[in-house]
Short mmCIF file of C-alpha atoms and ligand atoms in Angstrom, two decimals:
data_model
loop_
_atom_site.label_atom_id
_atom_site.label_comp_id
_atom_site.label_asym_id
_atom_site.label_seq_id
_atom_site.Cartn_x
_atom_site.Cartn_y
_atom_site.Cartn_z
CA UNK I 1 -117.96 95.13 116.95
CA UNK I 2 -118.33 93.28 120.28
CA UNK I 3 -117.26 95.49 123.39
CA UNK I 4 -116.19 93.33 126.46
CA UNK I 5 -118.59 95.39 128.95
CA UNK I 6 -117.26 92.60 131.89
CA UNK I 7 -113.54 94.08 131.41
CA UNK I 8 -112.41 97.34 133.70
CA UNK I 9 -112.25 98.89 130.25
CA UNK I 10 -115.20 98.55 128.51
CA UNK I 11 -113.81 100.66 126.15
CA UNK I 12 -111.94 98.48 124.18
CA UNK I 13 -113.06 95.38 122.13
CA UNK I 14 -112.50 91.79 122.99
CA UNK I 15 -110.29 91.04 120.19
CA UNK I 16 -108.13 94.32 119.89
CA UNK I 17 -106.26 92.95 116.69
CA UNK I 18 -109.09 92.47 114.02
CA UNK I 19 -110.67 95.54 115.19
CA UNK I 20 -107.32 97.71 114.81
CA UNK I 21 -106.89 96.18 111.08
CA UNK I 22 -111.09 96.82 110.69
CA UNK I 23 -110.30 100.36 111.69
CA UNK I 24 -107.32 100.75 109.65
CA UNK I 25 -109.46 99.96 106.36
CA UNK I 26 -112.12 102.22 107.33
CA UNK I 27 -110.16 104.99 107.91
CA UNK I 28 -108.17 104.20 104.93
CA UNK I 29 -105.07 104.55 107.28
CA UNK I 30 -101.32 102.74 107.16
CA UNK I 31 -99.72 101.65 110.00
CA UNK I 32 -96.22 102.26 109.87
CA UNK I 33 -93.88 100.77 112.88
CA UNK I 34 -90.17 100.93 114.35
CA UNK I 35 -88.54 98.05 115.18
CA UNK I 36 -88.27 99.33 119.10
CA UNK I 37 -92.25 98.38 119.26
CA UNK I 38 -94.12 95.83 120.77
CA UNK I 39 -94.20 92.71 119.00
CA UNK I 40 -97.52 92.60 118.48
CA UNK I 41 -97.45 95.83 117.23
CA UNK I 42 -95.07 95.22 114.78
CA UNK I 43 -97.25 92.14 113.46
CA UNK I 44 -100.00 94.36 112.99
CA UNK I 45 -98.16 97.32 110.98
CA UNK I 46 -98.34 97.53 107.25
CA UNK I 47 -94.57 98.49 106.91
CA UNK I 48 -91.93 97.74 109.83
CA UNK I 49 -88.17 99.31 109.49
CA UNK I 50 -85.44 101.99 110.75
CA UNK I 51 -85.41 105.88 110.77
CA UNK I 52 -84.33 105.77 107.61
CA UNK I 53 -86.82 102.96 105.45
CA UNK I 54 -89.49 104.61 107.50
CA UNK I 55 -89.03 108.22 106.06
CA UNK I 56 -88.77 106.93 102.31
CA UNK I 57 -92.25 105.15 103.10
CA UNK I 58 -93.75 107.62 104.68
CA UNK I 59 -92.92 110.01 101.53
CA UNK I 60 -94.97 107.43 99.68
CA UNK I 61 -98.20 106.97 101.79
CA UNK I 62 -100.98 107.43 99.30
CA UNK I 63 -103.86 106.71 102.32
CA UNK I 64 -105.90 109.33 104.14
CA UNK I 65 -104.07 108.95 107.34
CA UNK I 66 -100.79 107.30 108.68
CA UNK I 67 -100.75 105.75 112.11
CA UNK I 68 -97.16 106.03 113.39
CA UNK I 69 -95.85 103.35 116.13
CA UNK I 70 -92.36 105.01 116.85
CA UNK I 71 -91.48 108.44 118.53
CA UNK I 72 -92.40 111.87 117.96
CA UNK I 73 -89.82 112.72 115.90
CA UNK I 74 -90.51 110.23 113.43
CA UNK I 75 -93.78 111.04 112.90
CA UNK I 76 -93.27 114.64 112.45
CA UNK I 77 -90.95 113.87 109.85
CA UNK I 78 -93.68 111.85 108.05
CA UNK I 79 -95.54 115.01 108.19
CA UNK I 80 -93.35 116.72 106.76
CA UNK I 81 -92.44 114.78 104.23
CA UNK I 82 -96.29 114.17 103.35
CA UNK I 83 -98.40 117.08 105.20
CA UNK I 84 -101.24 116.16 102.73
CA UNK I 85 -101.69 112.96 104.91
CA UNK I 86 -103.36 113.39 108.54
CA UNK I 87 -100.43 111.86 111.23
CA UNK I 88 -101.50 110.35 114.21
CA UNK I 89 -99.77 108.60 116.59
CA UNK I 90 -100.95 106.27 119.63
CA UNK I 91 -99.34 108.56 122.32
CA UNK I 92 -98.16 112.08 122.22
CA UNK I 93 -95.61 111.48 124.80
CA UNK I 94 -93.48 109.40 122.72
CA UNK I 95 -90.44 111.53 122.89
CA UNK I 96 -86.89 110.93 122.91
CA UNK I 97 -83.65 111.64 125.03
CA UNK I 98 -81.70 112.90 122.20
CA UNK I 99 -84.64 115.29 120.81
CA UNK I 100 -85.84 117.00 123.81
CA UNK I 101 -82.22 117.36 125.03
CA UNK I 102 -81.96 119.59 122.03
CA UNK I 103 -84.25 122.31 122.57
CA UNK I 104 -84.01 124.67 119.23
CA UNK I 105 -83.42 128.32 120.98
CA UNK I 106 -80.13 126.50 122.53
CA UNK I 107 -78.90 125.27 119.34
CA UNK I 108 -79.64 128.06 117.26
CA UNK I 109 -77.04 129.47 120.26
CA UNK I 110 -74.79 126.78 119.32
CA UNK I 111 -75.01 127.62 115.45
CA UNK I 112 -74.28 131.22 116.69
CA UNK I 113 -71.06 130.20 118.46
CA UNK I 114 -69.64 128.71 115.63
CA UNK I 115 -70.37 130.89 112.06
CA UNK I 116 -69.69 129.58 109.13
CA UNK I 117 -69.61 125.64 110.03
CA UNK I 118 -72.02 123.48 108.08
CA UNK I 119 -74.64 121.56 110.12
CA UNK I 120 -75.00 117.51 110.20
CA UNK I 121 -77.94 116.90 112.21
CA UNK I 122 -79.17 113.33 113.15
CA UNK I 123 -83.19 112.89 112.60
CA UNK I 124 -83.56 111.93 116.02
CA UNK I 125 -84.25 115.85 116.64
CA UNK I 126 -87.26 118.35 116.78
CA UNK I 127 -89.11 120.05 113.10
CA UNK I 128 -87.01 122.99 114.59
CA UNK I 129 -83.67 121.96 114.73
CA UNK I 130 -84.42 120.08 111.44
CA UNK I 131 -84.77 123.40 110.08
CA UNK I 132 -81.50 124.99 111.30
CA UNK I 133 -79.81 122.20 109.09
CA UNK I 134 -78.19 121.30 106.22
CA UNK I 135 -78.53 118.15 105.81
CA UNK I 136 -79.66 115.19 108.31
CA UNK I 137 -78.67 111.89 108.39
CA UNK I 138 -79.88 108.87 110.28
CA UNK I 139 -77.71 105.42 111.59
CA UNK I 140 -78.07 103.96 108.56
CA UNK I 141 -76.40 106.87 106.20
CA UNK I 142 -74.65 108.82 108.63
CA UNK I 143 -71.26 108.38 107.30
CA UNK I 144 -71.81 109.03 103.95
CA UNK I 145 -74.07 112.32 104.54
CA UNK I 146 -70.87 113.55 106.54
CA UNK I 147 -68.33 112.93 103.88
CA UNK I 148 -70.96 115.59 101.97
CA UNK I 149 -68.94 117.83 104.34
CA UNK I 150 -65.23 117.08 103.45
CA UNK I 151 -63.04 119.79 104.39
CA UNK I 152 -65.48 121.97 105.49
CA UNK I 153 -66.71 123.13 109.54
CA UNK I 154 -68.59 121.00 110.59
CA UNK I 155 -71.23 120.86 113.67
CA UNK I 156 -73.06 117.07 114.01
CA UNK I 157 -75.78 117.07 116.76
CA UNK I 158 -77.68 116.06 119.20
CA UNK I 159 -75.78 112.60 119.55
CA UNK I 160 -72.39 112.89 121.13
CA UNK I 161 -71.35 109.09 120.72
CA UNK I 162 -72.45 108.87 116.80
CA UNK I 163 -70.64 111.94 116.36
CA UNK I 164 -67.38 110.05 117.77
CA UNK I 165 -67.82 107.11 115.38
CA UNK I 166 -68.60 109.06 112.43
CA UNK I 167 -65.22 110.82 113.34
CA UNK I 168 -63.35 107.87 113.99
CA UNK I 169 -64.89 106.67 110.17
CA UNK I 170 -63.68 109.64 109.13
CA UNK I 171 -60.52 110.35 110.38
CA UNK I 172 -61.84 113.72 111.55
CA UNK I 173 -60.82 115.20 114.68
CA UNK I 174 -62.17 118.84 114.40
CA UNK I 175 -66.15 118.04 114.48
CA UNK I 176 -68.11 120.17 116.74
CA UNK I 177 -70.52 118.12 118.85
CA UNK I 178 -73.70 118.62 120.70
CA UNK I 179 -73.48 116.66 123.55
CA UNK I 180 -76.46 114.86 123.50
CA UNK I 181 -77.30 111.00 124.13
CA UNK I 182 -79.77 107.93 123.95
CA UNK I 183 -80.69 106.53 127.51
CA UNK I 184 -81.08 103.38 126.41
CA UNK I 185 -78.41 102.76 124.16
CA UNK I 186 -75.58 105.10 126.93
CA UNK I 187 -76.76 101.92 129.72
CA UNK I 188 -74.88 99.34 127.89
CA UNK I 189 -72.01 98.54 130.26
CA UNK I 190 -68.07 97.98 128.80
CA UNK I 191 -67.28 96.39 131.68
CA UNK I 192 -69.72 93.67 131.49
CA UNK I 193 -69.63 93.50 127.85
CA UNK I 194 -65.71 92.69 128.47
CA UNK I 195 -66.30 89.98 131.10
CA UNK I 196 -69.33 88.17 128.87
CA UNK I 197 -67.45 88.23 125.62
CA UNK I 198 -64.98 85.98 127.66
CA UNK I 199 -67.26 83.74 128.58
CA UNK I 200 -68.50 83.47 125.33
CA UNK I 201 -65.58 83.59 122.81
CA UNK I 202 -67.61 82.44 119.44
CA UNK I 203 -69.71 85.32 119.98
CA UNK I 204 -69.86 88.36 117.33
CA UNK I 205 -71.06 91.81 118.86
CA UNK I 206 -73.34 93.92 117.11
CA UNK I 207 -74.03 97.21 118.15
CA UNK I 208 -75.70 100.68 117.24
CA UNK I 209 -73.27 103.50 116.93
CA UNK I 210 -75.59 105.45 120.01
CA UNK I 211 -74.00 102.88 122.04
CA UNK I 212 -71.08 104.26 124.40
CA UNK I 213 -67.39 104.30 122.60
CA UNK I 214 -66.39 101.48 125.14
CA UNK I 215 -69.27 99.36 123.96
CA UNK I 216 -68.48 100.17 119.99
CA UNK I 217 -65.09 99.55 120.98
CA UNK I 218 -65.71 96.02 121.39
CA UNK I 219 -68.10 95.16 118.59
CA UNK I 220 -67.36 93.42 115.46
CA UNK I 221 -69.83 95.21 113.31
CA UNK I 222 -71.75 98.57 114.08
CA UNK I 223 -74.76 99.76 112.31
CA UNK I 224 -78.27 100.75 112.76
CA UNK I 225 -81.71 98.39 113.87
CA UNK I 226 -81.95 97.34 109.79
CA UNK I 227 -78.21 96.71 109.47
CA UNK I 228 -78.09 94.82 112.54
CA UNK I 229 -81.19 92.66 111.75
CA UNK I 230 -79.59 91.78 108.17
CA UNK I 231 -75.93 91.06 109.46
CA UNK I 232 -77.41 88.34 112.47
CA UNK I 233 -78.90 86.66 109.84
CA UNK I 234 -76.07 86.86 107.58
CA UNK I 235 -73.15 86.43 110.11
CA UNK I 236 -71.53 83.25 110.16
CA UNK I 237 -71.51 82.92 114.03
CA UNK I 238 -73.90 80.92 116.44
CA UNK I 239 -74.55 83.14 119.24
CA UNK I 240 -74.81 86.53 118.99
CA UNK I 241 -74.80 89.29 121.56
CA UNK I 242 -76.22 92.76 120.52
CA UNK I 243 -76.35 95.91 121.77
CA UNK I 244 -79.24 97.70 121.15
CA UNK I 245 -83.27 98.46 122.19
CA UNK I 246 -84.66 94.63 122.55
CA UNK I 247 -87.57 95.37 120.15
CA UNK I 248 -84.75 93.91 117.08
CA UNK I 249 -85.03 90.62 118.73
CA UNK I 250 -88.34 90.08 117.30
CA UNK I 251 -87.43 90.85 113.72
CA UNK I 252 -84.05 89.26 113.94
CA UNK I 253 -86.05 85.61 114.91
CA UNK I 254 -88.50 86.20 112.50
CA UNK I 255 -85.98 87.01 109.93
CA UNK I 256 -83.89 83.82 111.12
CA UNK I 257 -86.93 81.19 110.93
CA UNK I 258 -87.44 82.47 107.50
CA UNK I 259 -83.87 81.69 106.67
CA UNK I 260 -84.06 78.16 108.20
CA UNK I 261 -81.44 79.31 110.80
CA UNK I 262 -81.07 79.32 114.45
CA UNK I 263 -78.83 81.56 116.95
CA UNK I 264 -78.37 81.70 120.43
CA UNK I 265 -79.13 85.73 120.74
CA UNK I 266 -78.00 87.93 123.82
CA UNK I 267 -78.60 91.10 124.85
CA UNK I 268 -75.81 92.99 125.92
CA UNK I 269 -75.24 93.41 129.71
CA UNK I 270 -76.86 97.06 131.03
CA UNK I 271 -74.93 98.66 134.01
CA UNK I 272 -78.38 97.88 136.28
CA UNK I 273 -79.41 94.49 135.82
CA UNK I 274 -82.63 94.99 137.79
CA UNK I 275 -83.92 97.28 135.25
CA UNK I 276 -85.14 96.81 131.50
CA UNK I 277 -83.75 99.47 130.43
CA UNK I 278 -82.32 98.02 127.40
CA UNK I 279 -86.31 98.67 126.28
CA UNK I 280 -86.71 102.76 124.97
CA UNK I 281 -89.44 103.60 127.93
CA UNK I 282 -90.73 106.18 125.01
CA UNK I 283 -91.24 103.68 122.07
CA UNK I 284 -93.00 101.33 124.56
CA UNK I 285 -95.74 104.27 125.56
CA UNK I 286 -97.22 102.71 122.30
CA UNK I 287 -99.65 100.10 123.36
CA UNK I 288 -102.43 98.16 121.35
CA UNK I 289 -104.93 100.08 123.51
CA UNK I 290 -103.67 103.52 122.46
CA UNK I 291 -103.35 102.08 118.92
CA UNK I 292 -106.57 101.47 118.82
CA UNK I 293 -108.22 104.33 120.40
CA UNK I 294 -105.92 106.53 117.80
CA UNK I 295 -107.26 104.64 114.92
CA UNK I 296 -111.04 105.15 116.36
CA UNK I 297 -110.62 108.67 117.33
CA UNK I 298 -108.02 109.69 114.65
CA UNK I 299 -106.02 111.68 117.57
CA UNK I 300 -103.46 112.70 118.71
CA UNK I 301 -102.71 114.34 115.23
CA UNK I 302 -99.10 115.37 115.20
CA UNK I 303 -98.71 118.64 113.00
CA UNK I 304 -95.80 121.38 111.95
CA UNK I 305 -96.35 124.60 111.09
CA UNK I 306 -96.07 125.70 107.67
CA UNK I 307 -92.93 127.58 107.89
CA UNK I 308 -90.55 125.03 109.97
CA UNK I 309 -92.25 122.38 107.54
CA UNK I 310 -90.54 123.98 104.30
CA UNK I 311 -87.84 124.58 106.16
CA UNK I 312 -87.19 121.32 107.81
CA UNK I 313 -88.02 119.53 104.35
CA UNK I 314 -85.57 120.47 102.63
CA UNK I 315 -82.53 118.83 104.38
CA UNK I 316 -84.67 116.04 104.56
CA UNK I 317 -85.09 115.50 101.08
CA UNK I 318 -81.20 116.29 100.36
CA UNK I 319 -80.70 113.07 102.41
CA UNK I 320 -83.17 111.34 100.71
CA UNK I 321 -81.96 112.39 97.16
CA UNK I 322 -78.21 111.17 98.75
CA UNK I 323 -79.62 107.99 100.04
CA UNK I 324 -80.73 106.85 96.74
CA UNK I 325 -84.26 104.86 95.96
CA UNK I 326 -86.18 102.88 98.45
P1 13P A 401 -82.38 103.57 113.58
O1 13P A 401 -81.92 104.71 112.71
O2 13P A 401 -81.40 102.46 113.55
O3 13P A 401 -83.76 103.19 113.24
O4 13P A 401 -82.35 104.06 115.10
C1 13P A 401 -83.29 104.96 115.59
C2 13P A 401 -83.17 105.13 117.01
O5 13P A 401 -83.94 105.81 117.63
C3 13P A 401 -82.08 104.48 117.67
O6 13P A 401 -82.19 104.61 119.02
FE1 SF4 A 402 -84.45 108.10 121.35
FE2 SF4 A 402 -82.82 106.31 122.39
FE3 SF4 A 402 -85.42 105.83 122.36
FE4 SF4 A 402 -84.00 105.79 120.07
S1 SF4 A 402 -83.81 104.40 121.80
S2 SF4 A 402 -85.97 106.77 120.40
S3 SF4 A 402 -82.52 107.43 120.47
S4 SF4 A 402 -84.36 107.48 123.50
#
């Protein structure tokens, strides 16, 4: 290994990449990555995908250790899933507006205030709340793992706007709702939306059902990162203006090169258009630099205790028994 002792941080080697794939082999690690990361940490992980693919990999992992580029709550449902397997990810303060706006001594209160109703919760949520569940869902099977609920109470948490689509899917009007949100995905502005889409009348609108009801109200197909990524290579359209974190763009060209295609992609207007804030500011704590430090040092190790693990699994696993194979 050469270390760059001229650079302010000496600590890290000249060329980052090869050492974060040496590392990986000698730690006998697997790099698994959301589609909201970097670029270049996407290139470097050994599986990319959404909530959802991620979990059924993660299950899988047959290495030592798994190095996870997404947010907290993804990781700690790898751990869960596979607690023989030490979890690390590149920064601990990866969180995420819907899970820490769902702290579980309030939502057990919730569950109080409402016996008898089943409870639906999305896996963008804490080990904790994961255990005061039935079942959870993610983007990608949400309205299926709700129709698991036909006829029956039911409370869907932490995210307020999925809840309202999975509703609308269902033709439900007596869900009870935690009103939770994304930050990133609640910035998408209607208004603008409206006003591009008439400038741009060939274009389809994709969208991810976090995204405002004003927003999903104007989309022609709504789904999660993986459905999105398939449908703007599949759609018949030119230019294509989508509403979700811009880490899909990278995937989605990638995915269109391979196809021998081209697009004219567009992110959808936020309400501040000085701000990136169509980029999750807690997916992008993940830098190469932490990446590699994580994969030298093995830390920060994300862990669950014993008890919330067997109870958070087991939800978990219903959804991945009603989600079918890999
Ligand atoms: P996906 O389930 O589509 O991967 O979405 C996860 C997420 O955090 C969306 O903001
Ligand atoms: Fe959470 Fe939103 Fe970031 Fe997804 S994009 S991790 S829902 S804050």
């Amino acid at each position: 290994m050469t270390v760059n002792l001229e650079s302010p941080e000496a600590l890290f080697p000249r060329d980052l990449e090869a050492e974060i794939l040496r590392l990986k082999e000698e730690r006998s690690a697997v790099l698994l990555a959301h589609y909201y990361q970097e670029d270049e940490v996407q290139e470097l992980a050994d599986f990319v995908g959404d909530s959802l693919a991620l979990a059924q990999h993660a299950k899988n992992v047959e290495r030592d250790v798994i190095v996870f580029c997404g947010v907290h709550f993804m990781a700690e449902t790898a751990k869960i899933l596979n607690p023989e397997r030490r979890v690390v990810v590149p920064d601990l303060d990866a969180g995420c507006s819907l899970a820490d706006g769902c702290p579980p001594d309030a939502f057990q209160q919730f569950k109080d205030e409402h016996p008898g109703a089943k409870v639906l919760t999305y896996i963008n949520c804490s080990a904790e709340v994961k255990a005061l569940s039935d079942l959870i869902c993610t983007s990608s099977n949400a309205v299926a793992m709700a129709q698991e609920f036909q006829g029956e109470p039911l409370i869907l948490a932490p995210d307020r706007h999925l809840a309202r689509w999975i509703a609308q899917q269902l033709g439900r009007d007596d869900l009870i709702v935690w009103p939770g949100s994304c930050i990133v995905h609640e910035q998408f502005s209607a208004r603008e939306l409206s006003k591009l889409r008439v400038r741009r009348r060939d274009a389809e609108v994709l969208a991810h059902p976090e995204c405002d009801a004003a927003v999903l109200e104007q989309a022609d197909f709504i789904g999660s990162t993986s459905k999105i990524i398939a449908r703007s290579v599949e759609s018949s359209a030119d230019t294509l203006i989508i509403a979700t974190e811009d880490g899909v763009f990278h995937q989605i060209e990638k995915q269109l090169a391979r196809a021998g295609k081209r697009k004219e992609l567009l992110q959808a207007p936020g309400m501040d258009e000085s701000c990136a804030c169509n980029r999750c500011p807690y997916m992008r704590l993940n830098t190469l630099e932490k990446l590699y430090l994580c994969l030298r040092d093995l830390e920060p190790e994300v862990t669950v205790p014993e008890p919330i693990r067997l109870r958070a699994l087991q939800p978990i696993e219903r959804m991945l028994a009603l989600s079918g194979p890999v």
